[in-house]
Amino acid sequence: SQKIEQNSEALNIQEGKTATLTCNYTNYSPAYLQWYRQDPGRGPVFLLLIRENEKEKRKERLKVTFDTTLKQSLFHITASQPADSATYLCALAAGQNFVFGPGTRLSVLP
Amino acid sequence: DAGVIQSPRHEVTEMGQEVTLRCKPISGHDYLFWYRQTMMRGLELLIYFNNNVPIDDSGMPEDRFSAKMPNASFSTLKIQPSEPRDSAVYFCASSSASTGNSPLHFGNGTRLTVT
């Protein structure tokens, strides 16, 4: 069956460290993978998009990798700050639909 | 740009009542999506439209749910009759394309509570 998993429900890290979030999928062949941030009481906000033929994408302190062989994407936040605390969701384009993972709740501790 | 606008932000209703959720997408976006988010099931796609036409409604739970898009700037999601298990946050999102090459722009959702 098709499945998207994110490595952990919650992740706590110390301010200044690099946060690494994982998105694994099975029985999908996405051409694109996206990452979103969601704050409590708000809708998800788009962060980054990576294509299947791209290994890595960067935007400021954010970096995303995409390994279609492992069926995995890694999302990194370097020099993390308490303001980065939120839930992060990965999403696949599966046919005509966007399918979202369950999310990882990141807490950056001061 | 005002972004995707949803109303109401909160809705509390009794079981059996009709509920109507509203969405105004970003101008110029041809695709509109309705999602439902719960702790147990995460974000689930209910239905999406392209140029005001419903394309895929396979995620709509049952006949009690219906969605319309009478024009490019307005969509509704209706639940009739509502049940307690419909309690969730309902999101509307719009995009310039249905493929993963274009991001989704979400509204801030409607939190529905059915008692």
mmCIF file of C-alpha atoms in Angstrom, chain A residues 35-78:
data_model
loop_
_atom_site.group_PDB
_atom_site.id
_atom_site.type_symbol
_atom_site.label_atom_id
_atom_site.label_comp_id
_atom_site.label_asym_id
_atom_site.label_seq_id
_atom_site.Cartn_x
_atom_site.Cartn_y
_atom_site.Cartn_z
ATOM 1 C CA TRP A 35 8.079 20.726 2.322
ATOM 2 C CA TYR A 36 5.663 22.887 4.321
ATOM 3 C CA ARG A 37 5.683 24.530 7.716
ATOM 4 C CA GLN A 38 2.545 24.665 9.860
ATOM 5 C CA ASP A 39 2.113 26.786 12.972
ATOM 6 C CA PRO A 40 -0.710 26.152 15.483
ATOM 7 C CA GLY A 41 -4.035 27.472 14.243
ATOM 8 C CA ARG A 42 -2.677 28.266 10.789
ATOM 9 C CA GLY A 43 -2.599 26.589 7.399
ATOM 10 C CA PRO A 44 0.575 24.986 6.034
ATOM 11 C CA VAL A 45 3.013 27.370 4.355
ATOM 12 C CA PHE A 46 5.152 26.280 1.425
ATOM 13 C CA LEU A 47 8.919 26.242 2.015
ATOM 14 C CA LEU A 48 10.765 24.316 -0.681
ATOM 15 C CA LEU A 49 10.199 22.133 -3.716
ATOM 16 C CA ILE A 50 12.644 19.586 -5.137
ATOM 17 C CA ARG A 51 12.376 17.685 -8.390
ATOM 18 C CA GLU A 52 13.224 14.022 -8.882
ATOM 19 C CA ASN A 53 16.305 14.873 -10.951
ATOM 20 C CA GLU A 54 17.644 17.239 -8.272
ATOM 21 C CA LYS A 55 19.727 15.856 -5.441
ATOM 22 C CA GLU A 56 19.712 18.946 -3.261
ATOM 23 C CA LYS A 57 18.019 22.319 -2.935
ATOM 24 C CA ARG A 58 18.903 25.206 -0.622
ATOM 25 C CA LYS A 59 17.152 28.323 0.574
ATOM 26 C CA GLU A 60 18.835 30.433 3.241
ATOM 27 C CA ARG A 61 19.185 28.132 6.302
ATOM 28 C CA LEU A 62 17.087 25.370 4.735
ATOM 29 C CA LYS A 63 18.348 22.417 2.721
ATOM 30 C CA VAL A 64 16.381 19.573 1.172
ATOM 31 C CA THR A 65 17.709 16.369 -0.373
ATOM 32 C CA PHE A 66 15.794 13.881 -2.482
ATOM 33 C CA ASP A 67 16.935 10.287 -3.016
ATOM 34 C CA THR A 68 14.548 8.448 -5.345
ATOM 35 C CA THR A 69 16.460 5.190 -4.866
ATOM 36 C CA LEU A 70 16.035 5.246 -1.100
ATOM 37 C CA LYS A 71 12.604 6.864 -1.517
ATOM 38 C CA GLN A 72 13.572 9.445 1.039
ATOM 39 C CA SER A 73 13.855 13.189 1.495
ATOM 40 C CA LEU A 74 15.821 14.904 4.238
ATOM 41 C CA PHE A 75 15.014 18.431 5.415
ATOM 42 C CA HIS A 76 17.703 20.340 7.282
ATOM 43 C CA ILE A 77 17.496 23.594 9.221
ATOM 44 C CA THR A 78 20.956 24.901 10.094
#
